[in-house]
XYZ file of N, CA and C in Angstrom:
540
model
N 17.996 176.075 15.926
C 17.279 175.108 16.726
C 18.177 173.918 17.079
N 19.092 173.512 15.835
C 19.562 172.589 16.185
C 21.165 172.714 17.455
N 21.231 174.011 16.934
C 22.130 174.314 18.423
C 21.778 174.533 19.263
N 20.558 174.830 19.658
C 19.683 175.100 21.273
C 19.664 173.632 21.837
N 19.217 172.308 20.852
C 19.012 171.238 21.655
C 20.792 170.607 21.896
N 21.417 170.769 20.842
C 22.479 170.533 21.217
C 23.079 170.858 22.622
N 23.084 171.986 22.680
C 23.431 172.941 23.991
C 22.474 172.518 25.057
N 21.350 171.780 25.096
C 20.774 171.527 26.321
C 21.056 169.786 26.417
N 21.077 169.473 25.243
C 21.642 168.158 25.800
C 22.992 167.738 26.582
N 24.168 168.743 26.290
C 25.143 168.686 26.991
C 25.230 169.582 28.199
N 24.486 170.270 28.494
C 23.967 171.207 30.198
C 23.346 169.350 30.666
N 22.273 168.565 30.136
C 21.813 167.579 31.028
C 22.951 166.685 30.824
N 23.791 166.076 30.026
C 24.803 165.532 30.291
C 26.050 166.044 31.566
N 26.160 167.531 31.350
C 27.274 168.024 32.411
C 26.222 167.702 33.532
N 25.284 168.146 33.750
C 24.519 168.229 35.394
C 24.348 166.381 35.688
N 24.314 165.635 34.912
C 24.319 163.766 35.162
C 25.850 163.517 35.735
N 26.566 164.207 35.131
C 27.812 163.541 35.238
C 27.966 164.447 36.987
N 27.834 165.929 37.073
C 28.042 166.515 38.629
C 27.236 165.782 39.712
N 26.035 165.110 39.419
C 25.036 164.454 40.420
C 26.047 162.860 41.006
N 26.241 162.550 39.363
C 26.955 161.311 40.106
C 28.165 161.425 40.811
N 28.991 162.314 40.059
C 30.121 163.260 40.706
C 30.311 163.196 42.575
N 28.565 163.763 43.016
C 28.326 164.251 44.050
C 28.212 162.687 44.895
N 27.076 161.763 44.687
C 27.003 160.414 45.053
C 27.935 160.141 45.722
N 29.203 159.547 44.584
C 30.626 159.033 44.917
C 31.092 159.737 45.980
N 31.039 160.873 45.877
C 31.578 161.422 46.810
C 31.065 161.188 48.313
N 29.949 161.418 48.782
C 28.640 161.132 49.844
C 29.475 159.446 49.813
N 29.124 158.648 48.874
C 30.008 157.026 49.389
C 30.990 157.027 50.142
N 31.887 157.885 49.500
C 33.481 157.948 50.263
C 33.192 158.430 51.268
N 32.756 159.516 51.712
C 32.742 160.118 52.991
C 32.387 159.281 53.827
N 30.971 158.707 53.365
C 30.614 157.421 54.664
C 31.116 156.578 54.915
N 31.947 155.755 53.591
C 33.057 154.556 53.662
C 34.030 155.014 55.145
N 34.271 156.319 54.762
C 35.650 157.027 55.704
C 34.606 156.591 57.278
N 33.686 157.070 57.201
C 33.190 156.748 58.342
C 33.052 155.914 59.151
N 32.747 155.065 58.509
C 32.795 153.525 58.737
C 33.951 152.881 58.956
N 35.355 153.356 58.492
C 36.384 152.954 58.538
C 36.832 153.407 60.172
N 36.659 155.170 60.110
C 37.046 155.674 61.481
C 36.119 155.196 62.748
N 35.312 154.357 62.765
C 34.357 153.874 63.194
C 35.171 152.262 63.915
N 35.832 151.640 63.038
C 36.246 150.404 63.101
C 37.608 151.368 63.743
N 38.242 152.495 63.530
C 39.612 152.193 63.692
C 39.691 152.895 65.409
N 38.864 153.859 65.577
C 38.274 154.080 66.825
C 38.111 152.843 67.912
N 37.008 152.047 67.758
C 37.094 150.647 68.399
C 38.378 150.556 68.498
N 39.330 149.736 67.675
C 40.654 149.349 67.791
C 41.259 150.480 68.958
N 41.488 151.556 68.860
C 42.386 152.476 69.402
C 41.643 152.769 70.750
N 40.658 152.512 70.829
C 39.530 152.851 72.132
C 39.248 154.696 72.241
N 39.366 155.271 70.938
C 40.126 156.426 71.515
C 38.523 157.251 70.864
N 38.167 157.861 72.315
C 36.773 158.806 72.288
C 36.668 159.570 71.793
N 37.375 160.736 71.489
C 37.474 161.745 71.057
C 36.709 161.718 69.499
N 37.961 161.064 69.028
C 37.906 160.775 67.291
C 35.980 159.294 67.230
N 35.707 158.072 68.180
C 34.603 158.012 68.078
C 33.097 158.931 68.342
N 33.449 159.668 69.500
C 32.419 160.424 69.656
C 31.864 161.427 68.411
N 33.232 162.067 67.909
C 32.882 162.852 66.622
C 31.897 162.368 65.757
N 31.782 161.060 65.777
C 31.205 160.461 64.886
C 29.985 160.268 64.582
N 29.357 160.781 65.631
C 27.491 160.651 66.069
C 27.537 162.225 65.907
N 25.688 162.420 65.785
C 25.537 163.176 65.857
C 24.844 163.851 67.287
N 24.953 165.211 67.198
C 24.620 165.441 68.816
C 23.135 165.318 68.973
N 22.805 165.307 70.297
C 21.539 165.163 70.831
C 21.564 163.474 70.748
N 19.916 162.777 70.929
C 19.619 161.320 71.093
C 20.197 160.989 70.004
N 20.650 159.448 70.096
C 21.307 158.664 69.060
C 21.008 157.416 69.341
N 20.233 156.672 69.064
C 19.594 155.182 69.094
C 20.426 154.762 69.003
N 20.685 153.176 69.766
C 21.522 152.542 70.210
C 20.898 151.097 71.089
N 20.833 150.314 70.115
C 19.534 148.528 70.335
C 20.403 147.528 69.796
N 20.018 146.879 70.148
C 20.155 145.728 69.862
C 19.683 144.544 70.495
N 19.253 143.351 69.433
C 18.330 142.042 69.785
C 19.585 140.731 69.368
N 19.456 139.654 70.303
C 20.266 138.591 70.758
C 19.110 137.716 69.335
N 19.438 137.135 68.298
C 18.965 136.247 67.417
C 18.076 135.122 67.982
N 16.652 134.942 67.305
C 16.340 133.555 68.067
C 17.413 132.414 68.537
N 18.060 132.096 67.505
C 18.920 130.792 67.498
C 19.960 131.008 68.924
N 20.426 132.050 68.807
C 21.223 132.126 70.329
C 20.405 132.301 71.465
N 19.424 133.224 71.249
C 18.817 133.408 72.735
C 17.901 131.774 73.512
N 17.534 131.209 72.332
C 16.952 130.070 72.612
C 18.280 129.298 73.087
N 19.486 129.370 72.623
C 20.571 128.452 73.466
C 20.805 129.059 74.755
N 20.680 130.284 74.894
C 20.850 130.767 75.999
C 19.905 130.493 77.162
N 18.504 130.335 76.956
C 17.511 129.600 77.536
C 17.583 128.065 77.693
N 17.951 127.461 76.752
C 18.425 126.353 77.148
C 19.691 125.798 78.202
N 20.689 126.852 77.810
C 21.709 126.817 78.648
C 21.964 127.155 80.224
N 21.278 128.347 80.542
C 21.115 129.021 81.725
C 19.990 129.399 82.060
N 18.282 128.805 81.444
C 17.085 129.187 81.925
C 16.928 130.210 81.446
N 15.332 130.244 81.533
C 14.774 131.900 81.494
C 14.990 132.663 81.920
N 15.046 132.246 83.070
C 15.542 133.683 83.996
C 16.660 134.603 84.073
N 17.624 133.645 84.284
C 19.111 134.181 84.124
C 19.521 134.474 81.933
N 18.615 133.997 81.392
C 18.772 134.382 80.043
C 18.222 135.288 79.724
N 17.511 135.613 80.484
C 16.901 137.000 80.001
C 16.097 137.729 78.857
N 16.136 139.195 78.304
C 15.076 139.271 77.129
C 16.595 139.310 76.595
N 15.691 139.438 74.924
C 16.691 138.913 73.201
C 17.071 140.896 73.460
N 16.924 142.048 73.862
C 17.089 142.846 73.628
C 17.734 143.976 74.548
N 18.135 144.332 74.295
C 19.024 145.808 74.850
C 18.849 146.705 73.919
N 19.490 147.859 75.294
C 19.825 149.430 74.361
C 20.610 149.933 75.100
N 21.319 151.088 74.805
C 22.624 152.189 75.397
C 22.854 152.903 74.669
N 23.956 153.345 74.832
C 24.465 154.728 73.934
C 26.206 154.122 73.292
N 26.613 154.977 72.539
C 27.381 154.832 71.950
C 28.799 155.331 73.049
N 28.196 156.161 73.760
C 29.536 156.459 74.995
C 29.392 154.945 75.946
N 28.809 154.468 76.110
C 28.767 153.385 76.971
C 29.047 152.244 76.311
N 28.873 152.177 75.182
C 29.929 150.983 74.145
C 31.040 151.162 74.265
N 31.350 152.644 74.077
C 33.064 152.164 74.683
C 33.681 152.156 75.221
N 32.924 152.665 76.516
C 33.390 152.430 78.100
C 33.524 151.069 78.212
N 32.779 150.435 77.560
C 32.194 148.629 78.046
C 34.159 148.108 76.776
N 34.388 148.830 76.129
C 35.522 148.157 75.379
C 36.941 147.899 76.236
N 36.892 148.775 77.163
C 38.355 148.995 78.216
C 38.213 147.930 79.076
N 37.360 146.637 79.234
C 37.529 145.945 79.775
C 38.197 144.544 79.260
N 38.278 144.697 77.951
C 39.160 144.143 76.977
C 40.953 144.317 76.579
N 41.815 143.772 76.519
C 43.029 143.686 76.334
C 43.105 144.438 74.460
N 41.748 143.944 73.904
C 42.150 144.308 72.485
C 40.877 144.043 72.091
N 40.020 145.329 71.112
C 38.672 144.907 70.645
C 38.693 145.318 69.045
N 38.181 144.781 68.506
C 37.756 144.978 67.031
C 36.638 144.879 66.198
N 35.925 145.793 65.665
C 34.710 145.339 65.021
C 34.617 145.537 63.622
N 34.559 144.384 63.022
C 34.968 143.958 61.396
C 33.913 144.345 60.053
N 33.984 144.720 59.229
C 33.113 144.908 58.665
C 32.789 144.607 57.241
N 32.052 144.369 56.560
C 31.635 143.430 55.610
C 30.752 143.547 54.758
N 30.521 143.375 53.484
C 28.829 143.230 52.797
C 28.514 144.769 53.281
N 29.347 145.553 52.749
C 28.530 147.044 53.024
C 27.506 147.454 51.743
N 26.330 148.048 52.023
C 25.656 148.408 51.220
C 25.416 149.969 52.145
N 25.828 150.898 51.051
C 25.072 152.358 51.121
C 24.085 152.942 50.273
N 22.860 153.456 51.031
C 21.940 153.901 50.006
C 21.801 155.364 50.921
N 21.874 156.631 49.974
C 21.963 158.303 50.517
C 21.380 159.089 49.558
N 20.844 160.016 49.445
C 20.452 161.323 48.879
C 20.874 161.935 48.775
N 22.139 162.097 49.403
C 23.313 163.566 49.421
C 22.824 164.102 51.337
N 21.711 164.007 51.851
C 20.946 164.582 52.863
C 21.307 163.535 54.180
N 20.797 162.058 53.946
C 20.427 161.423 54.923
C 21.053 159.945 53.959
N 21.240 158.971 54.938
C 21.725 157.486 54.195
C 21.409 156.438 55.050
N 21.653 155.509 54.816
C 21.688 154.094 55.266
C 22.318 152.919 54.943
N 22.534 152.565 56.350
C 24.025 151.712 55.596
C 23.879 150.076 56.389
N 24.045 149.487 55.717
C 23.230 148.258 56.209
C 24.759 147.357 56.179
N 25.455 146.388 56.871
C 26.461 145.661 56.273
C 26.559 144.346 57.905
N 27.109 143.399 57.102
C 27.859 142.899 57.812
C 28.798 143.188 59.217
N 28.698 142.377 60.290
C 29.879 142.748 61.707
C 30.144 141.369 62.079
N 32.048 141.168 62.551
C 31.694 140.322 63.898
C 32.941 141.694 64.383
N 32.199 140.851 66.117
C 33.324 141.358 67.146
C 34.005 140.565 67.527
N 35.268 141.796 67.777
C 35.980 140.759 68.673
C 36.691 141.057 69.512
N 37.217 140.279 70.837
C 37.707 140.936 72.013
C 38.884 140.066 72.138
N 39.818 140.651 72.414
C 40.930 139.631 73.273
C 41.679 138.478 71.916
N 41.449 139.190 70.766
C 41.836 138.636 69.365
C 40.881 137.542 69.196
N 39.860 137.344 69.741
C 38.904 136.103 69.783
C 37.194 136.645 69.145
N 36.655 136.373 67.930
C 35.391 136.871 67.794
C 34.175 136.467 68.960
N 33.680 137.142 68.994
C 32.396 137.152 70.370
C 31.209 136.815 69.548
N 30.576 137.707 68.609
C 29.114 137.777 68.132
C 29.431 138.631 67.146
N 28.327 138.174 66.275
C 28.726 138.384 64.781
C 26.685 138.682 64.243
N 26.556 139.655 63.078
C 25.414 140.370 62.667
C 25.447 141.129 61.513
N 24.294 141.617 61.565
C 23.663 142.486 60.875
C 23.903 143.565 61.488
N 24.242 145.239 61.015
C 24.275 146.280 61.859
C 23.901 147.188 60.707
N 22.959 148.189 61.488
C 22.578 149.489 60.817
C 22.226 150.687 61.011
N 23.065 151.421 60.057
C 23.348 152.789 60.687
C 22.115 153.511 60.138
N 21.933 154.779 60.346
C 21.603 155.652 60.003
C 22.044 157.330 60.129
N 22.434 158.001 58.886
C 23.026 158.671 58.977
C 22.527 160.556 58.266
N 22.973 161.435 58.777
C 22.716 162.628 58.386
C 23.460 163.306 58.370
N 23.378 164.277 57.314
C 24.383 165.217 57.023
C 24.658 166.632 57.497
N 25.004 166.751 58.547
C 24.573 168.316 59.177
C 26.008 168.607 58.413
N 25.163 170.046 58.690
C 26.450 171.171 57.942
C 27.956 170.718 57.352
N 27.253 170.192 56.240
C 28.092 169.306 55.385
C 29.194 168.638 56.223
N 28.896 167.351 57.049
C 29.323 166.162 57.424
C 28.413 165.348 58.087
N 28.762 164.219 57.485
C 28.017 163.118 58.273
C 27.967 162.764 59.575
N 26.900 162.520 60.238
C 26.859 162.321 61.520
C 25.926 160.850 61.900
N 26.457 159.801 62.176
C 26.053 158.774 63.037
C 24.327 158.889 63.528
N 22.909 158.932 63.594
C 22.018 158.902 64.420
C 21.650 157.944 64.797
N 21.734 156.112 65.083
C 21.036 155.622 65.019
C 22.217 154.482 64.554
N 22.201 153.309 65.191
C 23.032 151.904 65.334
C 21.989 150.805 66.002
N 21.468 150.293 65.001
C 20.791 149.156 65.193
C 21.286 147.985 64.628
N 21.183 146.427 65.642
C 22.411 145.459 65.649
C 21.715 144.167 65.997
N 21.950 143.106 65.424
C 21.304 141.889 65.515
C 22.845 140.962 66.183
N 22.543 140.041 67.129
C 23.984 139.321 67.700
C 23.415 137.922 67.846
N 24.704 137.578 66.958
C 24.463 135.789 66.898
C 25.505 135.387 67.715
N 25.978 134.937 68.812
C 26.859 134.370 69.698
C 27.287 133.186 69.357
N 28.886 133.101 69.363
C 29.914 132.493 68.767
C 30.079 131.147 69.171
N 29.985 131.549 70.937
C 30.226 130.596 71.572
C 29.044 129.418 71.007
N 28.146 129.836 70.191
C 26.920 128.858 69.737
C 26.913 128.330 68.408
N 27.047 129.447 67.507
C 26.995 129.309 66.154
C 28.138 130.101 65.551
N 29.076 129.681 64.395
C 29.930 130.603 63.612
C 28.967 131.315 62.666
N 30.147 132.357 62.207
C 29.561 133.263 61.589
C 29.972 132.596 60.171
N 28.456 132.477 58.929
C 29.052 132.203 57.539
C 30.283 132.571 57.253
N 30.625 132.108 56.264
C 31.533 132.895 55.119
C 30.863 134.387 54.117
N 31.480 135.362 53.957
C 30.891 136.172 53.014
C 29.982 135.750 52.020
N 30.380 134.975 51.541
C 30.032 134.588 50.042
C 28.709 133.751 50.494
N 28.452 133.146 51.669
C 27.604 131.868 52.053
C 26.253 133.678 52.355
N 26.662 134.318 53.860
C 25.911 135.654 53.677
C 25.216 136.517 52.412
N 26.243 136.824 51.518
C 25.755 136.996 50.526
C 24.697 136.634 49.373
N 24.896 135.413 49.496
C 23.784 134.529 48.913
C 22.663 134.281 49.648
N 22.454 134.145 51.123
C 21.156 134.220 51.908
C 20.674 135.411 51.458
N 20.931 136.422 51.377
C 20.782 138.099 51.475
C 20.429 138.360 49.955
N 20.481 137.395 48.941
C 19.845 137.542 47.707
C 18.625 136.676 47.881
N 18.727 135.802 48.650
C 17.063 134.910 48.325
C 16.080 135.352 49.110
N 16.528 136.445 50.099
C 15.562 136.986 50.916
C 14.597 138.199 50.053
């Protein structure tokens, strides 16, 4: 008896240690993602971003922050300021990058949460064009794993404009993002 529980306690020890095993692994892969994600931008180069989504629809929004859009209303009216929101696709983000000398999108405060199946990845962004940051956020992915690799579905993005407000420091972010 006492070797049966023995022997099943170390089968649930080996299968704890392969689960987390598996995790880490699912992290890295998406880290990589996220990296080829940022290094894509830089290089403008489609091929290697497109890979990165998955096929069929892929959400693609984003909302202008009260604090800016209200400067933007203040600045240039309602009218010409327009709504806090957009949408597109991820091929048309980086068509919209070639009008830039040099673009970069930075990344920060990553948090991943996954199943091995599906994840979410919530972190820190600013952009930037022309070596100059533009707008700076919140961005979030959502992600799935087809036939063992991750695939992009879904980039949702909050933009605080520079020209209005800087972007915290990490550490200043970080600490809002605990009292919430």
């Amino acid at each position: 008896m006492k070797y049966l529980k023995l022997l099943a306690f170390l089968f649930f020890v080996a299968f704890q240690q392969t689960q987390a095993q598996k995790n880490t692994n699912n992290k890295k892969e998406i880290h990589a993602i996220i990296e080829q994600y940022s290094e894509s931008v830089i290089k403008r180069d489609s091929i290697k971003f497109y890979d990165l989504f998955n096929d069929g629809t892929v959400t693609w929004c984003a909302a202008l922050m009260e604090k800016s859009q209200n400067k933007e209303i203040e600045t240039k009216g309602i009218e010409k300021a327009g709504s806090n929101y957009f949408s597109g696709s991820y091929k048309g983000f980086l068509r919209s990058l070639f009008r830039y000398q040099s673009t970069e999108d930075k990344f920060d405060n990553i948090h991943i949460i996954e199943d091995g199946t599906v994840a979410s990845v919530t972190m820190d962004y600013s952009f930037w064009a022309n070596n100059k940051m533009t707008n700076w956020g919140s961005k979030y992915l959502t992600l799935i794993k087809r036939d063992g690799k991750w695939k992009i579905t879904s980039v949702i993005y909050s933009l605080e404009l520079t020209s209005y407000f800087e972007q915290p420091s990490v550490a200043k972010r970080q600490k809002d993002k605990k009292l919430q």
